[in-house]
Short mmCIF file of C-alpha atoms and ligand atoms in Angstrom, two decimals:
data_model
loop_
_atom_site.label_atom_id
_atom_site.label_comp_id
_atom_site.label_asym_id
_atom_site.label_seq_id
_atom_site.Cartn_x
_atom_site.Cartn_y
_atom_site.Cartn_z
CA UNK A 1 123.25 -26.10 90.96
CA UNK A 2 124.85 -29.38 92.11
CA UNK A 3 124.69 -32.17 89.63
CA UNK A 4 125.85 -35.77 90.20
CA UNK A 5 126.79 -37.51 86.88
CA UNK A 6 127.16 -41.26 86.55
CA UNK A 7 128.81 -43.14 83.63
CA UNK A 8 128.91 -46.98 83.22
CA UNK A 9 128.36 -47.58 79.51
CA UNK A 10 131.51 -49.51 78.75
CA UNK A 11 134.61 -50.29 80.87
CA UNK A 12 134.86 -47.16 82.97
CA UNK A 13 132.98 -46.72 86.23
CA UNK A 14 132.74 -43.01 86.83
CA UNK A 15 130.97 -40.47 88.93
CA UNK A 16 131.41 -36.64 88.90
CA UNK A 17 129.97 -33.66 90.72
CA UNK A 18 129.40 -30.39 88.84
CA UNK A 19 128.80 -27.28 90.89
CA UNK A 20 127.41 -24.38 88.82
CA UNK A 21 128.98 -25.76 85.67
CA UNK A 22 132.42 -26.31 87.26
CA UNK A 23 133.80 -29.81 87.80
CA UNK A 24 134.30 -30.41 91.54
CA UNK A 25 135.13 -34.12 91.20
CA UNK A 26 135.47 -36.65 88.41
CA UNK A 27 136.35 -40.13 89.74
CA UNK A 28 137.08 -42.63 87.00
CA UNK A 29 137.95 -46.29 87.59
CA UNK A 30 139.13 -48.13 84.45
CA UNK A 31 138.49 -51.90 84.51
CA UNK A 32 141.64 -53.93 84.21
CA UNK A 33 139.89 -57.30 83.91
CA UNK A 34 139.53 -57.25 80.14
CA UNK A 35 143.19 -57.12 79.04
CA UNK A 36 143.58 -60.86 78.64
CA UNK A 37 140.56 -61.10 76.34
CA UNK A 38 141.65 -58.46 73.72
CA UNK A 39 138.37 -56.58 74.17
CA UNK A 40 135.65 -55.69 76.75
CA UNK A 41 133.74 -58.67 77.98
CA UNK A 42 130.22 -57.42 78.58
CA UNK A 43 129.34 -59.67 81.53
CA UNK A 44 132.57 -58.95 83.36
CA UNK A 45 132.04 -55.18 82.78
CA UNK A 46 128.57 -55.25 84.36
CA UNK A 47 129.78 -57.14 87.41
CA UNK A 48 132.69 -54.70 87.89
CA UNK A 49 130.31 -51.78 87.67
CA UNK A 50 128.03 -53.31 90.29
CA UNK A 51 131.03 -53.96 92.58
CA UNK A 52 132.33 -50.39 92.24
CA UNK A 53 129.32 -48.08 91.76
CA UNK A 54 128.62 -47.38 95.38
CA UNK A 55 132.18 -46.50 96.40
CA UNK A 56 132.84 -44.46 93.21
CA UNK A 57 129.77 -42.34 93.79
CA UNK A 58 130.76 -41.97 97.47
CA UNK A 59 134.28 -40.92 96.48
CA UNK A 60 132.97 -38.35 93.96
CA UNK A 61 130.66 -36.83 96.66
CA UNK A 62 133.38 -36.77 99.23
CA UNK A 63 135.94 -35.19 96.95
CA UNK A 64 133.33 -32.50 96.03
CA UNK A 65 132.56 -32.01 99.72
CA UNK A 66 128.85 -32.60 99.09
CA UNK A 67 126.36 -34.87 100.74
CA UNK A 68 123.63 -36.77 98.82
CA UNK A 69 121.04 -34.34 100.24
CA UNK A 70 122.97 -31.47 98.84
CA UNK A 71 122.47 -32.63 95.23
CA UNK A 72 119.91 -30.86 93.04
CA UNK A 73 119.98 -33.17 90.02
CA UNK A 74 121.20 -36.74 89.24
CA UNK A 75 122.17 -37.66 85.71
CA UNK A 76 123.35 -40.96 84.27
CA UNK A 77 124.16 -42.45 80.83
CA UNK A 78 121.10 -44.15 79.40
CA UNK A 79 122.97 -45.42 76.30
CA UNK A 80 124.33 -46.18 73.85
CA UNK A 81 126.65 -48.79 75.28
CA UNK A 82 126.81 -52.36 76.59
CA UNK A 83 123.23 -52.81 77.77
CA UNK A 84 124.10 -54.63 81.06
CA UNK A 85 126.77 -52.06 81.88
CA UNK A 86 124.47 -49.09 81.08
CA UNK A 87 121.73 -50.51 83.28
CA UNK A 88 124.02 -50.57 86.40
CA UNK A 89 124.63 -46.80 86.35
CA UNK A 90 121.17 -45.90 85.01
CA UNK A 91 119.23 -47.91 87.62
CA UNK A 92 121.53 -46.71 90.37
CA UNK A 93 121.01 -43.11 89.36
CA UNK A 94 117.26 -43.45 88.89
CA UNK A 95 116.94 -45.22 92.26
CA UNK A 96 119.10 -42.62 94.05
CA UNK A 97 117.13 -39.72 92.51
CA UNK A 98 113.78 -41.29 93.35
CA UNK A 99 114.88 -42.00 96.93
CA UNK A 100 116.07 -38.43 97.45
CA UNK A 101 113.12 -36.92 95.59
CA UNK A 102 115.45 -35.14 93.15
CA UNK A 103 115.09 -34.79 89.38
CA UNK A 104 116.79 -37.40 87.20
CA UNK A 105 118.19 -36.64 83.71
CA UNK A 106 119.02 -39.54 81.36
CA UNK A 107 121.93 -38.61 79.12
CA UNK A 108 122.96 -39.88 75.68
CA UNK A 109 126.62 -40.89 75.90
CA UNK A 110 127.51 -39.92 72.37
CA UNK A 111 125.98 -36.47 72.83
CA UNK A 112 127.90 -36.05 76.00
CA UNK A 113 131.12 -36.81 74.04
CA UNK A 114 130.09 -34.21 71.43
CA UNK A 115 129.87 -31.47 74.06
CA UNK A 116 132.83 -32.71 76.13
CA UNK A 117 135.34 -30.12 74.69
CA UNK A 118 133.36 -27.51 76.60
CA UNK A 119 133.55 -28.97 80.04
CA UNK A 120 134.56 -26.36 82.53
CA UNK A 121 133.31 -23.21 84.10
CA UNK A 122 129.93 -23.12 82.50
CA UNK A 123 129.96 -25.29 79.39
CA UNK A 124 127.42 -23.12 77.54
CA UNK A 125 129.66 -20.03 77.77
CA UNK A 126 132.57 -21.85 76.21
CA UNK A 127 130.78 -23.29 73.18
CA UNK A 128 131.50 -21.48 69.86
CA UNK A 129 129.15 -18.93 68.35
CA UNK A 130 127.46 -20.51 65.37
CA UNK A 131 127.61 -24.04 63.92
CA UNK A 132 130.57 -26.27 64.49
CA UNK A 133 131.68 -29.61 63.10
CA UNK A 134 132.08 -32.34 65.71
CA UNK A 135 134.29 -35.38 65.09
CA UNK A 136 133.45 -37.98 67.71
CA UNK A 137 135.94 -40.79 67.66
CA UNK A 138 135.85 -43.54 70.22
CA UNK A 139 136.09 -47.32 70.57
CA UNK A 140 132.40 -47.55 69.60
CA UNK A 141 131.73 -44.54 67.34
CA UNK A 142 133.09 -42.50 64.47
CA UNK A 143 130.73 -39.70 63.78
CA UNK A 144 130.95 -36.41 61.91
CA UNK A 145 128.13 -34.05 62.88
CA UNK A 146 127.12 -30.38 62.34
CA UNK A 147 126.17 -29.02 65.70
CA UNK A 148 123.87 -25.98 66.11
CA UNK A 149 123.64 -23.55 69.03
CA UNK A 150 120.45 -25.05 70.41
CA UNK A 151 122.11 -28.46 70.98
CA UNK A 152 120.49 -29.97 67.86
CA UNK A 153 122.79 -31.65 65.42
CA UNK A 154 122.84 -33.68 62.24
CA UNK A 155 125.10 -36.62 61.68
CA UNK A 156 126.59 -36.09 58.20
CA UNK A 157 129.05 -39.06 58.26
CA UNK A 158 129.73 -42.23 60.25
CA UNK A 159 131.81 -45.34 59.95
CA UNK A 160 130.24 -47.95 57.79
CA UNK A 161 132.28 -50.72 59.54
CA UNK A 162 134.84 -50.37 62.43
CA UNK A 163 135.07 -47.27 64.58
CA UNK A 164 138.38 -45.39 64.55
CA UNK A 165 139.21 -46.60 68.05
CA UNK A 166 138.55 -50.13 66.94
CA UNK A 167 140.87 -49.63 63.95
CA UNK A 168 143.62 -48.77 66.44
CA UNK A 169 142.76 -51.58 68.83
CA UNK A 170 142.35 -54.37 66.22
CA UNK A 171 145.44 -53.50 64.19
CA UNK A 172 147.39 -53.12 67.46
CA UNK A 173 146.13 -56.54 68.59
CA UNK A 174 147.58 -58.10 65.43
CA UNK A 175 150.93 -56.57 66.34
CA UNK A 176 150.69 -58.03 69.86
CA UNK A 177 150.31 -54.65 71.54
CA UNK A 178 147.58 -55.63 74.05
CA UNK A 179 144.23 -53.96 74.74
CA UNK A 180 143.42 -51.15 74.31
CA UNK A 181 146.18 -50.70 71.71
CA UNK A 182 145.29 -47.08 70.81
CA UNK A 183 147.43 -45.41 73.44
CA UNK A 184 150.29 -47.92 72.75
CA UNK A 185 150.23 -47.12 69.04
CA UNK A 186 150.25 -43.42 69.88
CA UNK A 187 153.35 -43.81 72.10
CA UNK A 188 155.21 -46.05 69.60
CA UNK A 189 154.32 -43.86 66.66
CA UNK A 190 156.40 -41.04 68.09
CA UNK A 191 159.54 -43.03 67.41
CA UNK A 192 158.42 -44.37 64.06
CA UNK A 193 158.33 -43.26 60.40
CA UNK A 194 154.74 -42.59 59.18
CA UNK A 195 155.98 -42.91 55.57
CA UNK A 196 157.35 -46.42 56.16
CA UNK A 197 154.33 -48.12 54.58
CA UNK A 198 151.28 -46.51 53.02
CA UNK A 199 148.15 -48.16 54.32
CA UNK A 200 144.85 -47.48 52.52
CA UNK A 201 142.78 -44.35 53.24
CA UNK A 202 139.26 -45.45 52.31
CA UNK A 203 136.68 -43.03 50.86
CA UNK A 204 139.05 -40.13 50.69
CA UNK A 205 140.23 -37.97 47.75
CA UNK A 206 143.48 -40.02 47.65
CA UNK A 207 141.90 -43.44 47.87
CA UNK A 208 141.68 -45.67 44.85
CA UNK A 209 137.94 -45.38 45.01
CA UNK A 210 138.06 -41.64 45.11
CA UNK A 211 135.05 -41.28 42.78
CA UNK A 212 133.08 -42.37 45.90
CA UNK A 213 134.29 -39.37 47.88
CA UNK A 214 132.42 -36.36 46.64
CA UNK A 215 130.29 -35.14 49.53
CA UNK A 216 130.67 -38.52 51.29
CA UNK A 217 131.63 -38.04 54.84
CA UNK A 218 131.41 -41.71 55.84
CA UNK A 219 134.39 -43.65 57.05
CA UNK A 220 135.60 -47.16 56.50
CA UNK A 221 138.47 -48.84 58.39
CA UNK A 222 138.03 -52.52 57.59
CA UNK A 223 140.31 -52.25 54.53
CA UNK A 224 143.08 -50.88 56.77
CA UNK A 225 142.69 -53.88 59.06
CA UNK A 226 142.93 -56.31 56.10
CA UNK A 227 145.88 -54.43 54.75
CA UNK A 228 147.76 -54.61 58.18
CA UNK A 229 146.93 -58.37 58.33
CA UNK A 230 148.39 -58.89 54.86
CA UNK A 231 151.56 -56.85 55.65
CA UNK A 232 152.13 -58.97 58.74
CA UNK A 233 151.66 -62.21 56.86
CA UNK A 234 154.16 -61.16 54.21
CA UNK A 235 156.99 -60.38 56.57
CA UNK A 236 158.98 -62.49 59.01
CA UNK A 237 158.73 -62.06 62.80
CA UNK A 238 162.17 -60.50 63.27
CA UNK A 239 161.60 -57.86 60.54
CA UNK A 240 158.19 -56.96 61.99
CA UNK A 241 159.58 -56.72 65.55
CA UNK A 242 162.31 -54.35 64.31
CA UNK A 243 159.75 -52.10 62.63
CA UNK A 244 156.94 -52.04 65.18
CA UNK A 245 157.30 -48.22 65.74
CA UNK A 246 157.28 -47.61 61.96
CA UNK A 247 154.23 -49.75 61.42
CA UNK A 248 152.49 -48.02 64.41
CA UNK A 249 153.31 -44.65 62.89
CA UNK A 250 152.05 -45.70 59.45
CA UNK A 251 148.80 -47.10 60.90
CA UNK A 252 148.28 -43.92 62.89
CA UNK A 253 149.01 -41.78 59.88
CA UNK A 254 146.42 -43.66 57.77
CA UNK A 255 143.71 -43.25 60.40
CA UNK A 256 144.56 -39.66 61.32
CA UNK A 257 144.80 -38.35 57.77
CA UNK A 258 141.30 -39.64 56.93
CA UNK A 259 139.80 -38.04 60.08
CA UNK A 260 141.41 -34.68 59.38
CA UNK A 261 140.59 -34.65 55.68
CA UNK A 262 136.87 -35.38 56.33
CA UNK A 263 136.51 -32.96 59.23
CA UNK A 264 138.05 -30.07 57.32
CA UNK A 265 135.92 -30.93 54.13
CA UNK A 266 132.81 -30.96 56.26
CA UNK A 267 133.75 -27.60 57.81
CA UNK A 268 134.05 -26.13 54.31
CA UNK A 269 130.87 -27.69 52.98
CA UNK A 270 128.78 -26.64 55.99
CA UNK A 271 130.47 -23.32 56.39
CA UNK A 272 131.33 -23.99 60.04
CA UNK A 273 133.75 -21.77 61.91
CA UNK A 274 135.03 -24.36 64.30
CA UNK A 275 135.82 -28.01 64.63
CA UNK A 276 135.71 -30.04 67.83
CA UNK A 277 137.17 -33.48 68.36
CA UNK A 278 135.99 -35.70 71.13
CA UNK A 279 135.96 -39.37 72.35
CA UNK A 280 138.79 -41.66 73.36
CA UNK A 281 140.74 -41.21 70.12
CA UNK A 282 140.86 -37.45 70.58
CA UNK A 283 143.61 -38.17 73.16
CA UNK A 284 145.80 -39.27 70.23
CA UNK A 285 148.71 -36.89 69.97
CA UNK A 286 149.15 -37.40 66.25
CA UNK A 287 145.48 -36.50 65.64
CA UNK A 288 145.73 -33.44 67.94
CA UNK A 289 148.84 -32.17 66.08
CA UNK A 290 147.51 -32.83 62.57
CA UNK A 291 144.04 -31.37 63.28
CA UNK A 292 145.66 -28.36 64.92
CA UNK A 293 147.76 -27.76 61.86
CA UNK A 294 144.92 -28.25 59.43
CA UNK A 295 142.57 -25.94 61.43
CA UNK A 296 145.25 -23.24 61.62
CA UNK A 297 145.60 -23.33 57.83
CA UNK A 298 141.88 -23.14 57.31
CA UNK A 299 141.29 -20.42 59.89
CA UNK A 300 139.12 -22.70 61.96
CA UNK A 301 138.86 -22.69 65.74
CA UNK A 302 139.63 -26.07 67.25
CA UNK A 303 138.13 -27.48 70.45
CA UNK A 304 139.53 -30.65 71.99
CA UNK A 305 138.68 -31.84 75.53
CA UNK A 306 141.47 -32.02 78.15
CA UNK A 307 142.92 -35.52 78.13
CA UNK A 308 140.90 -36.43 81.35
CA UNK A 309 137.65 -35.75 79.49
CA UNK A 310 138.43 -37.42 76.20
CA UNK A 311 137.95 -41.06 77.25
CA UNK A 312 134.78 -42.07 79.14
CA UNK A 313 134.07 -40.02 82.23
CA UNK A 314 131.10 -38.82 84.26
CA UNK A 315 132.07 -35.10 84.12
CA UNK A 316 130.80 -35.12 80.57
CA UNK A 317 127.54 -36.69 81.64
CA UNK A 318 126.91 -34.13 84.38
CA UNK A 319 127.91 -31.33 81.86
CA UNK A 320 125.47 -32.64 79.18
CA UNK A 321 122.71 -32.64 81.81
CA UNK A 322 123.61 -29.10 82.74
CA UNK A 323 123.40 -28.01 79.12
CA UNK A 324 120.03 -29.78 78.63
CA UNK A 325 118.58 -28.23 81.73
CA UNK A 326 119.83 -24.75 80.85
CA UNK A 327 118.29 -25.09 77.32
CA UNK A 328 114.99 -26.51 78.59
CA UNK A 329 115.62 -29.95 77.06
CA UNK A 330 115.86 -32.17 80.13
CA UNK A 331 112.17 -33.09 80.32
CA UNK A 332 110.34 -34.09 83.46
CA UNK A 333 111.66 -36.42 86.25
CA UNK A 334 112.46 -39.54 84.18
CA UNK A 335 112.82 -42.13 86.90
CA UNK A 336 111.80 -44.81 84.37
CA UNK A 337 114.02 -43.85 81.43
CA UNK A 338 114.95 -47.06 79.60
CA UNK A 339 118.49 -48.10 78.74
CA UNK A 340 119.49 -48.43 75.06
CA UNK A 341 122.37 -50.16 73.36
CA UNK A 342 122.62 -48.59 69.93
CA UNK A 343 123.07 -44.98 68.86
CA UNK A 344 120.36 -43.87 66.51
CA UNK A 345 121.12 -40.42 65.14
CA UNK A 346 117.76 -38.64 65.37
CA UNK A 347 119.12 -35.20 64.49
CA UNK A 348 118.14 -33.69 67.82
CA UNK A 349 120.64 -33.49 70.72
CA UNK A 350 117.98 -33.67 73.37
CA UNK A 351 115.54 -36.48 74.02
O1 LIG B 1 135.60 -42.91 74.47
P1 LIG B 1 136.26 -44.16 74.87
O2 LIG B 1 136.96 -44.08 76.27
O3 LIG B 1 135.25 -45.31 74.97
C1 LIG B 1 134.25 -45.52 74.10
O4 LIG B 1 133.14 -44.92 74.32
O5 LIG B 1 134.52 -46.27 73.16
O6 LIG B 1 137.33 -44.54 73.78
C2 LIG B 1 138.13 -45.67 73.88
C3 LIG B 1 138.93 -45.80 72.64
C4 LIG B 1 139.78 -47.10 72.50
O7 LIG B 1 139.54 -47.71 71.29
C5 LIG B 1 141.21 -46.64 72.69
O8 LIG B 1 142.12 -47.42 72.05
C6 LIG B 1 141.08 -45.25 72.11
O9 LIG B 1 139.86 -44.73 72.46
N1 LIG B 1 142.21 -44.41 72.55
C7 LIG B 1 143.16 -43.95 71.75
C8 LIG B 1 144.07 -43.23 72.53
N2 LIG B 1 143.60 -43.20 73.87
C9 LIG B 1 142.41 -43.88 73.76
N3 LIG B 1 143.42 -44.19 70.40
C10 LIG B 1 144.49 -43.56 69.89
N4 LIG B 1 145.39 -42.89 70.57
C11 LIG B 1 145.24 -42.63 71.93
N5 LIG B 1 146.08 -41.87 72.64
ZN1 LIG B 2 132.69 -43.13 75.02
#
């Protein structure tokens, strides 16, 4: 089965071709036009997607050596995301599917992240037996879910304010590290001392409000942001410049330790045998190392997508459509699926 996946929910324009579960092409164009603004500008994102969508889809088909008529299914992100950006890929996908008379599958972007660690030769075959804990950490979402074999899942924790990626990006912006700052902090942190300054770890067993922790898998990163702001205001420019790698390492340590602690606690509480980490922040080398270490100690299997599939990409959209089809959850030809902006955890992975 040949599936074309399309992803345009934020600032990556991407198209991918999946042939019998294997990725034949995954073309991703990351928009560079937002850097000066310190964040994604929705209107600019939509315009860039419009400018690029035809050539990116063409490139994905060409690389996979498949013509439009050789496609069996077309899938695109229907949300959540920037509504104008989502609409570009969704309308393009629906229109293409309708014109070709092929089935169209609308995909939930967050659900595609959840299953992205299993992209490869037949995603279904690579998924763990039994329940697993999914930590989905991106610029827009921080979710802890229990995922079942039939693609259904329950969200057991989420960020009550900033997403983990936002915590990296916003604190990095305060330090003048540009946008997105996550990968820059990751790089700088490798030369810094994580014990240089202890930033707060909200809603954890070691936080000052630890009485809030028991069974609470929610996250909060706004206190970290305030704390970094306060630290910057209290020190002079020269001292700050000298210690940028140390501060980057300390910020990363604060974010990573919370993510690891909660994922492991959830695995214990829900008796899961595996943990998966997905979304842009799963590319973080500190998180990969710390989660690897913690899972080894706990005897848990760990699934993390290849770096190419951790940030937004269309291979995960095509893979999710493949999983939905193989488990009978793709529904009928949905040429009129509506775009949506916000993620509403409904407890079921399929629409
Ligand atoms: O999944 P993604 O590409 O887009 C969303 O759906 O949000 O995630 C982007 C986020 C950004 O906040 C970016 O700073 C963060 O992922 N990110 C990282 C790293 N690579 C990307 N954060 C920390 N370390 C990284 N290596
Ligand atoms: Zn994403």
